[in-house]
Coordinates of C-alpha atoms in Angstrom, one line a residue:
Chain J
X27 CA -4.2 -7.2 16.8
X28 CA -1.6 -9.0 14.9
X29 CA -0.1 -12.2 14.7
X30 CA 2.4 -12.3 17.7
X31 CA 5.6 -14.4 16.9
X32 CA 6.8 -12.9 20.1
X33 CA 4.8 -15.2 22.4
X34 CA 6.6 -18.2 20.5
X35 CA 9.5 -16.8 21.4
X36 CA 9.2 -16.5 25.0
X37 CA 8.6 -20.5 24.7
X38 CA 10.8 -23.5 25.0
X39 CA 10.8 -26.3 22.4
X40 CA 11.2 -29.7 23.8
X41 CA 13.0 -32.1 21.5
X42 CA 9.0 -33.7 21.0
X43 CA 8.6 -30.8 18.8
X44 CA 6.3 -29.5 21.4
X45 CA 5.6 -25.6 21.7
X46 CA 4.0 -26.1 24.9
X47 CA 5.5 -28.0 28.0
X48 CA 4.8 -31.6 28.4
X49 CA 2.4 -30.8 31.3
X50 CA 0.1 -29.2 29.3
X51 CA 0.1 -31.8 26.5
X52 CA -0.5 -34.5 28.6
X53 CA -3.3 -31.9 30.6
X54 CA -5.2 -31.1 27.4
X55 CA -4.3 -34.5 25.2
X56 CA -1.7 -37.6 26.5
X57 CA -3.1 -38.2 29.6
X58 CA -6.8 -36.6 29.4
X59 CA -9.4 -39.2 29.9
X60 CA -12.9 -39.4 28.9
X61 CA -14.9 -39.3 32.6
X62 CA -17.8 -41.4 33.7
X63 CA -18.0 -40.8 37.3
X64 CA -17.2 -37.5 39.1
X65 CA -17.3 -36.4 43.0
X66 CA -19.9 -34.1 44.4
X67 CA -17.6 -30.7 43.6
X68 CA -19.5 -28.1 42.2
X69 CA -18.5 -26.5 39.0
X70 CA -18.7 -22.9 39.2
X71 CA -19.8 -20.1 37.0
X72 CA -16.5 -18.7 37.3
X73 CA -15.1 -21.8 35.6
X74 CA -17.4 -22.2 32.9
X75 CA -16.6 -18.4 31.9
X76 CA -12.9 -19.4 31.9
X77 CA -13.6 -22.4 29.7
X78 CA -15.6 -20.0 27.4
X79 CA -13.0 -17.4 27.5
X80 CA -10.9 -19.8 25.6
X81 CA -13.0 -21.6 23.1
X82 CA -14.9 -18.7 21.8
X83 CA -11.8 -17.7 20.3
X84 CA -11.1 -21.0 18.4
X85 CA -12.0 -20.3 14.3
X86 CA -15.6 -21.1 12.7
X87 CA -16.3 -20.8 8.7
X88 CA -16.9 -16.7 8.3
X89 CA -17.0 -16.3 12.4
X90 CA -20.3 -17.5 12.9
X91 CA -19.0 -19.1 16.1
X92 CA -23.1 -21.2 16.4
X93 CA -22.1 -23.3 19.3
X94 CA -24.3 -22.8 22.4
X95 CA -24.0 -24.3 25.6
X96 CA -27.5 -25.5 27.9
X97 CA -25.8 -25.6 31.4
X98 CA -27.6 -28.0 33.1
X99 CA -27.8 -28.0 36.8
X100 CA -31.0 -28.5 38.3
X101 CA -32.1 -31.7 39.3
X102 CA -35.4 -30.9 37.5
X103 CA -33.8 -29.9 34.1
X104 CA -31.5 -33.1 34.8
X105 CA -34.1 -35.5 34.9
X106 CA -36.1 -34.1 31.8
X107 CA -32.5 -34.2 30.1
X108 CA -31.7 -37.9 31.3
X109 CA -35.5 -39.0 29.8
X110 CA -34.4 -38.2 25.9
X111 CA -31.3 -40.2 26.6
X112 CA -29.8 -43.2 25.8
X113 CA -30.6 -45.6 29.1
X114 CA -27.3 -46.4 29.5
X115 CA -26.1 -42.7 29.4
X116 CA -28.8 -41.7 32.3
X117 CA -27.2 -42.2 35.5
X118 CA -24.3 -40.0 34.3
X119 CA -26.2 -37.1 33.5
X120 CA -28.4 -37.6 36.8
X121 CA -24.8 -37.6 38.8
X122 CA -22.6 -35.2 37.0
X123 CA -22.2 -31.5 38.7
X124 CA -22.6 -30.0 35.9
X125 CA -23.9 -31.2 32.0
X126 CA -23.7 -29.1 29.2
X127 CA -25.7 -29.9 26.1
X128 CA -23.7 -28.4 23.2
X129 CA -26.2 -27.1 20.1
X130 CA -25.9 -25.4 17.2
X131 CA -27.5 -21.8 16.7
X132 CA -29.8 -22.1 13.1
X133 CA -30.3 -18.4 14.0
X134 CA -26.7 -17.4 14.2
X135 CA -26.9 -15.1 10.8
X136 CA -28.8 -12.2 13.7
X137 CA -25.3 -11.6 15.5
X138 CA -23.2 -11.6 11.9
X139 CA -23.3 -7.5 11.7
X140 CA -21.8 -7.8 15.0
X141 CA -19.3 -11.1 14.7
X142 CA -18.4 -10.0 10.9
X143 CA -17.9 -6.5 10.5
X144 CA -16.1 -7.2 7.5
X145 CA -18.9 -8.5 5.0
X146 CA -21.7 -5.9 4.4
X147 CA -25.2 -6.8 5.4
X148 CA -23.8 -10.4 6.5
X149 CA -27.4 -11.6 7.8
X150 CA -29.0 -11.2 4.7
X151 CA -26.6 -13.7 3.2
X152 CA -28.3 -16.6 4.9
X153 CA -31.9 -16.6 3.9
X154 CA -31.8 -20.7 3.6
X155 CA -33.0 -22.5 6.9
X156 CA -31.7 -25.5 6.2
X157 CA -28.3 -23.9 4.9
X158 CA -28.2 -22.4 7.7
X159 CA -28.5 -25.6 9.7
X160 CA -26.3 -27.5 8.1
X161 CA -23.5 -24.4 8.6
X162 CA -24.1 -23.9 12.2
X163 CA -24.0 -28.0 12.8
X164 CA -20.5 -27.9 11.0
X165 CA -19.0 -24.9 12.7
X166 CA -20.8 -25.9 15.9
X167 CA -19.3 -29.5 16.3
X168 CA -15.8 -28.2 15.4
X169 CA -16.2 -26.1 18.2
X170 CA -17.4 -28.8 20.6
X171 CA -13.8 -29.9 20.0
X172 CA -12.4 -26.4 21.5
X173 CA -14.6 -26.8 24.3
X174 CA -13.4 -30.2 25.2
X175 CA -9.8 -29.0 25.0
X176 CA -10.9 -25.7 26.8
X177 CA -12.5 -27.7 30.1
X178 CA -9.3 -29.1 30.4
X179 CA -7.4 -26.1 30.2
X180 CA -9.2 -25.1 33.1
X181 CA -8.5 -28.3 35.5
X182 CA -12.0 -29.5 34.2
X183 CA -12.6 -33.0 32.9
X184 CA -14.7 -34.2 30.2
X185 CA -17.5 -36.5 29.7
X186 CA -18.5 -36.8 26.2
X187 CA -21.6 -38.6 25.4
X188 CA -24.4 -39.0 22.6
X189 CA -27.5 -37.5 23.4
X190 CA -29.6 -39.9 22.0
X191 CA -33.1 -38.3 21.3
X192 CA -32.4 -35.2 19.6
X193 CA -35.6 -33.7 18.6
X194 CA -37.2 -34.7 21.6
X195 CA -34.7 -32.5 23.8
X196 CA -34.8 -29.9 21.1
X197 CA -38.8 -29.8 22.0
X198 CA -38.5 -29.9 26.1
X199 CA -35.5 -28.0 26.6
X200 CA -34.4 -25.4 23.9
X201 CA -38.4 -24.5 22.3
X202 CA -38.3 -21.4 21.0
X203 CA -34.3 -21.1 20.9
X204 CA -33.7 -22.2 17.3
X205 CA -30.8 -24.7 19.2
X206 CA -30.5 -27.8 17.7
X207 CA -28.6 -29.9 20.1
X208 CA -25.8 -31.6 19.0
X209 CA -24.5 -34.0 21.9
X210 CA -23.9 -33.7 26.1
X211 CA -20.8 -33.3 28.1
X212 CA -20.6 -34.3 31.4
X213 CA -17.9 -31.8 33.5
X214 CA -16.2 -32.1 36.9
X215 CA -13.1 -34.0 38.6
X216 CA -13.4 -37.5 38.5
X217 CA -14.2 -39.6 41.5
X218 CA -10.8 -41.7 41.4
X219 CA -9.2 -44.1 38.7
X220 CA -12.5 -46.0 38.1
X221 CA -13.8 -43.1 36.5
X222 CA -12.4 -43.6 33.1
X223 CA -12.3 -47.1 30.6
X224 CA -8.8 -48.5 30.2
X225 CA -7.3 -46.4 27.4
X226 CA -8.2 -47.7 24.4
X227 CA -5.9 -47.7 21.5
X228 CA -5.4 -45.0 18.6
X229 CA -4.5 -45.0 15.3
X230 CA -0.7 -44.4 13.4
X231 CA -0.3 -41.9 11.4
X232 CA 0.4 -43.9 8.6
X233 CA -2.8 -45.5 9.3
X234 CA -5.2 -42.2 9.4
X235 CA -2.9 -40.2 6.6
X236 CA -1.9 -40.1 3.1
X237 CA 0.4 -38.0 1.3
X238 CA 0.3 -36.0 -2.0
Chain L
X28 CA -3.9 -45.6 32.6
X29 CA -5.7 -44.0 35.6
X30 CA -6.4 -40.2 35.5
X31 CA -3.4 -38.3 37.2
X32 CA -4.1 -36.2 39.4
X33 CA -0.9 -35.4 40.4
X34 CA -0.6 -33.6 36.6
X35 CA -2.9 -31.3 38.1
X36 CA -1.6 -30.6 41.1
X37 CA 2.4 -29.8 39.5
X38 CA 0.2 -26.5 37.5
X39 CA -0.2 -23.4 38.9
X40 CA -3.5 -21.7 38.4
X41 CA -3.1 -18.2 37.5
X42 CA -5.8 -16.0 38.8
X43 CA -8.1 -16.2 35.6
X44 CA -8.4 -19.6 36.3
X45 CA -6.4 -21.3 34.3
X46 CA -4.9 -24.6 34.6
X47 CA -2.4 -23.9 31.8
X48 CA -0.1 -20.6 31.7
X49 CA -1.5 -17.6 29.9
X50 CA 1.1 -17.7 27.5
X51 CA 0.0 -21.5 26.2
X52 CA -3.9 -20.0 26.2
X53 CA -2.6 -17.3 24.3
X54 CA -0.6 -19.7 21.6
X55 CA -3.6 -22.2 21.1
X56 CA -7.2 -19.8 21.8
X57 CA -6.6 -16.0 22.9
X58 CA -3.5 -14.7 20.8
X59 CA -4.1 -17.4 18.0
X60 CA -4.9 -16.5 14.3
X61 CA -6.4 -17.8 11.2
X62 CA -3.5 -17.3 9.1
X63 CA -4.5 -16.6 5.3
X64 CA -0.4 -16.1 3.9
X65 CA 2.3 -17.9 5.0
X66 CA 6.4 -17.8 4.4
X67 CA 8.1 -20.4 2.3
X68 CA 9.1 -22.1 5.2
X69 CA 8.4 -25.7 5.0
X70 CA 6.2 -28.2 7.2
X71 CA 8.3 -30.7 7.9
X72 CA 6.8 -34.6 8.4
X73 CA 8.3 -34.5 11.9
X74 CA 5.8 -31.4 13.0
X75 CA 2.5 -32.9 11.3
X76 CA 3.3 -35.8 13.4
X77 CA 3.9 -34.1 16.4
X78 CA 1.1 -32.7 16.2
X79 CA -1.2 -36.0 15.2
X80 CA 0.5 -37.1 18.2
X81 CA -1.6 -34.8 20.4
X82 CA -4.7 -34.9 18.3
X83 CA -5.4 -38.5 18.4
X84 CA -6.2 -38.9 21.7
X85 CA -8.8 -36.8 21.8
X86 CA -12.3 -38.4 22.9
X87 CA -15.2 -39.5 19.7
X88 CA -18.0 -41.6 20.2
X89 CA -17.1 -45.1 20.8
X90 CA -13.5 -44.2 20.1
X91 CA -14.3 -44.1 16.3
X92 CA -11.5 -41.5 15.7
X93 CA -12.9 -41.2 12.4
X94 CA -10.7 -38.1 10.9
X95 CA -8.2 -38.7 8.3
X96 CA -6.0 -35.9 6.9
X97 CA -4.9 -35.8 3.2
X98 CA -1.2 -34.1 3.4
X99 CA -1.3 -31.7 -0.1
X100 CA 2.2 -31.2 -0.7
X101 CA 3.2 -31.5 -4.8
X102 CA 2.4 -29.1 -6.7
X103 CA 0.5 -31.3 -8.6
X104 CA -1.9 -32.6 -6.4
X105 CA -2.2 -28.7 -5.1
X106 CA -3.7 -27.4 -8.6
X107 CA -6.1 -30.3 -8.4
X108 CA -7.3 -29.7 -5.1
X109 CA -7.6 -25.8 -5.6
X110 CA -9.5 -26.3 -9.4
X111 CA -12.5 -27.9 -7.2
X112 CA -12.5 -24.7 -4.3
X113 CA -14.2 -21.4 -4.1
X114 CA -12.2 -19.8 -6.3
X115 CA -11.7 -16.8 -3.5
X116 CA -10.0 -20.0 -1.9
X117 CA -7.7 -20.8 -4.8
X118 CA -4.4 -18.9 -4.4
X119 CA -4.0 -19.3 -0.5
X120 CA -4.1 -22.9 -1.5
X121 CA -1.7 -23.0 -4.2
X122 CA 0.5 -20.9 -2.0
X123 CA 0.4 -22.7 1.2
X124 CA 3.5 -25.0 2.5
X125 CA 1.4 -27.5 3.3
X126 CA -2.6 -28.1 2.8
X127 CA -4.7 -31.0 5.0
X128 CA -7.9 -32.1 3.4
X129 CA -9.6 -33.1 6.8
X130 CA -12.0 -35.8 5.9
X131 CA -14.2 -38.4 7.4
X132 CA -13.5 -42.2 6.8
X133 CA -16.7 -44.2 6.4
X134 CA -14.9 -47.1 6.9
X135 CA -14.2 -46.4 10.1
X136 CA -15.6 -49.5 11.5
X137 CA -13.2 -51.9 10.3
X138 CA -10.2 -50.5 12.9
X139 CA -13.2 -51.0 15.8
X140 CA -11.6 -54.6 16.9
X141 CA -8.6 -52.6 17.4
X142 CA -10.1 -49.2 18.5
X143 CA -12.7 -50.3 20.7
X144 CA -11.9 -53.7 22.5
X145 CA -14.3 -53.5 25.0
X146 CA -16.8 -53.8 22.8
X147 CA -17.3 -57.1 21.0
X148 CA -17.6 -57.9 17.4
X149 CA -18.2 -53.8 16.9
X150 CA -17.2 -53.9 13.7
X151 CA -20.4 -55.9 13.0
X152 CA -22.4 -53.4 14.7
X153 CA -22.4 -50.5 11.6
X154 CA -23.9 -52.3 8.4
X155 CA -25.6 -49.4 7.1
X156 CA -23.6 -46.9 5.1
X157 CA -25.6 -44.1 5.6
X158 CA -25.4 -44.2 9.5
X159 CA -21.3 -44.9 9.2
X160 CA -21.2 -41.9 7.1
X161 CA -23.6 -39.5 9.7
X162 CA -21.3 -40.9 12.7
X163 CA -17.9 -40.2 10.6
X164 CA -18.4 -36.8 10.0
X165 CA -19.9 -35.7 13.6
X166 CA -17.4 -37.4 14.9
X167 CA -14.1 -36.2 12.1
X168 CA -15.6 -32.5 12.6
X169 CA -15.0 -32.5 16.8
X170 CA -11.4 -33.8 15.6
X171 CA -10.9 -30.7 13.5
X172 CA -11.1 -28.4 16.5
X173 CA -8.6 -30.9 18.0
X174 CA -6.3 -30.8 14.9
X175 CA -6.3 -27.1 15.0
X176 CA -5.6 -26.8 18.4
X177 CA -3.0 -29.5 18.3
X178 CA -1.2 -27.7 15.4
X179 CA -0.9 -24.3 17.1
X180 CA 0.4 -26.4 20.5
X181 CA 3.5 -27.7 18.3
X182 CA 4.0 -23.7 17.5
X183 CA 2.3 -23.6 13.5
X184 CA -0.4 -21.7 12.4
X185 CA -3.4 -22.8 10.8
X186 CA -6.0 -21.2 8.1
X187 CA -9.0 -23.6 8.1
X188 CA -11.0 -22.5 5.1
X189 CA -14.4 -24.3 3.3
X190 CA -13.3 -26.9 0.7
X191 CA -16.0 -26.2 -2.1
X192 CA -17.0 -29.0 -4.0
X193 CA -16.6 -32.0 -1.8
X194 CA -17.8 -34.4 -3.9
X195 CA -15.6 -33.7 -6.8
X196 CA -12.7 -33.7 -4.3
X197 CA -13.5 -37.1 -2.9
X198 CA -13.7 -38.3 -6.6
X199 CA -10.5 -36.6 -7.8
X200 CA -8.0 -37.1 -4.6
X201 CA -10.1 -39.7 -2.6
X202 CA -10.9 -42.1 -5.0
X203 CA -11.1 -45.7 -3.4
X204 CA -10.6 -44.7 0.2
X205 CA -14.3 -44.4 1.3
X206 CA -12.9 -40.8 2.8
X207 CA -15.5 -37.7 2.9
X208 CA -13.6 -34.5 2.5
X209 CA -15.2 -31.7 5.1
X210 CA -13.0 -28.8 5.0
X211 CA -9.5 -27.4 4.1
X212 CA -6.8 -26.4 6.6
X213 CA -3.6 -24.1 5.2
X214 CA -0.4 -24.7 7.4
X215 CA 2.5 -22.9 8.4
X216 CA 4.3 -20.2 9.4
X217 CA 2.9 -16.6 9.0
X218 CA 4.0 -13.8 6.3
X219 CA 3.4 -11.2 8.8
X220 CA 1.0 -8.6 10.2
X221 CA -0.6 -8.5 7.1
X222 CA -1.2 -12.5 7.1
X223 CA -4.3 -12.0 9.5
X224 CA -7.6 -9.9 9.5
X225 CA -8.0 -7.7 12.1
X226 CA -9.9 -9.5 15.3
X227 CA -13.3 -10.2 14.8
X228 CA -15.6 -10.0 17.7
X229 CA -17.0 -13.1 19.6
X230 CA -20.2 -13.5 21.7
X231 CA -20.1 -13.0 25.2
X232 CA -21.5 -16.0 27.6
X233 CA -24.6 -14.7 28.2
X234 CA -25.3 -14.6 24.3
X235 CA -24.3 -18.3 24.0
X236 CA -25.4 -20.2 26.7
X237 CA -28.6 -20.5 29.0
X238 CA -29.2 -22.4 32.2
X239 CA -31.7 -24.2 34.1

């Protein structure tokens, strides 16, 4: 597969310097909202595949793609999630349809013959646990980012949250993976406009950039 | 701001399940690319703010937005940055149109009267440096997926790649800003077929997530 100019082409520019359409930037970005409170629709399989469909092509240092997703949906995995939290995070993760906890594989150097055919003998570059940790954590959380954008690019809608304690849910609910977890995401459609904070302000540019 | 609804509702959703077209999750996951070579063709200000103007909306923990991008455009401040990378790293950097240092500001709490208004005095609430610096990067690293994302939705291409020695970096080209650098990202416009590798495999769902 090669890089295909030819889809840019098929696109329109807007003057916004925009190669999608307005609609999607506000979908995925402008007018996406962080989510506290969501109605009783289920999230489906089918829609967690299409959200992973799309971020597990988003780039990670040498393809090691770590992130891993603990779909939570049981009201028994919920509470023993909802324990190791923050208390003010709790209620959330009791009432969301679906919560992922993202984490980061330590053991992601077993797929690497697979997900880089292009070193020799890939695995056996990562002998180092803790290297191995700290790569899959950095990889892993820029992928969290994918899979926030990725929700949304299936009608989903976010809600991002610390997890609070995470060697305690590391213990209860990922033993024996070698998953670290990382942080939760509620998903589903919001209950109404109360569901989200007023939107809080961002930075400028000028203010988050320099130039050299 | 309330969450529209009606955004939602002006989409089609293709049969996959999409709430965007296929051609816009081709541009920014499916069809997308980690570019290594890229034409002369210049990154102009107006596109690296187009594309900050998606980014930065983006959800991080207690609206931290914590990412700050370095723009590496003499080709001054380019031989410095690439003197401190892998050298495998070098010559894509010194070649590039433009080069972001994505870093983490671990000052980030003195925009928090701005940035998070619902929370009072939450400046006050991050004296210890170590914990600023821990939140800033988990919080920087979600943005780079964003950032990458947002660059491919304003139609460039991006070749995120690992910056080498950090610390030296942060001392050379940071100096005084109390910015972390985490990674490099190459931007622009493709050379051509060759500018890619061939596609890399991913995991499937079943390999990367588990429920219960």
């Amino acid at each position: 597969m090669t890089t295909r100019t030819d889809t840019l082409s098929d696109l329109d520019f807007p003057a916004d310097g925009l190669a999608v359409g307005p609609d999607v930037a506000d979908l995925l970005f402008r007018e996406a909202r962080t989510v506290n409170t969501f109605t009783d629709t289920d999230v489906s399989d089918e829609q967690v595949r299409a959200a992973y469909e799309l971020l597990r092509w988003g780039p990670t240092a040498m393809n090691t793609v770590p992130l891993r997703l603990l779909l939570v949906r049981t009201p028994e995995a919920r509470a023993r999630l909802a324990a190791h939290m923050p208390e003010g995070n709790r209620s959330r993760v009791l009432a969301a349809p679906l919560t992922i906890v993202a984490a980061a594989d330590t053991n992601f150097h077993e797929h690497l013959d697979v997900l880089a055919p292009h070193l020799e003998n890939a695995r056996a570059m990562f002998p180092d646990a803790a290297m191995r940790e700290s790569m899959a954590r950095m990889s892993a959380l820029i992928q969290v980012g994918y899979l926030i954008v990725a929700l949304r690019a299936v009608g989903l809608h976010a809600g991002p949250m610390g997890a609070g304690d995470t060697d305690a849910i590391d213990a209860d609910l990922l033993a024996g993976t070698g998953w670290k977890s990382l942080m939760v995401v509620n998903v589903g459609t919001p209950a109404g406009p109360e569901s989200v904070r007023p939107r809080a302000p961002r930075l400028e540019l000028a203010q988050a950039s320099l130039s050299v």
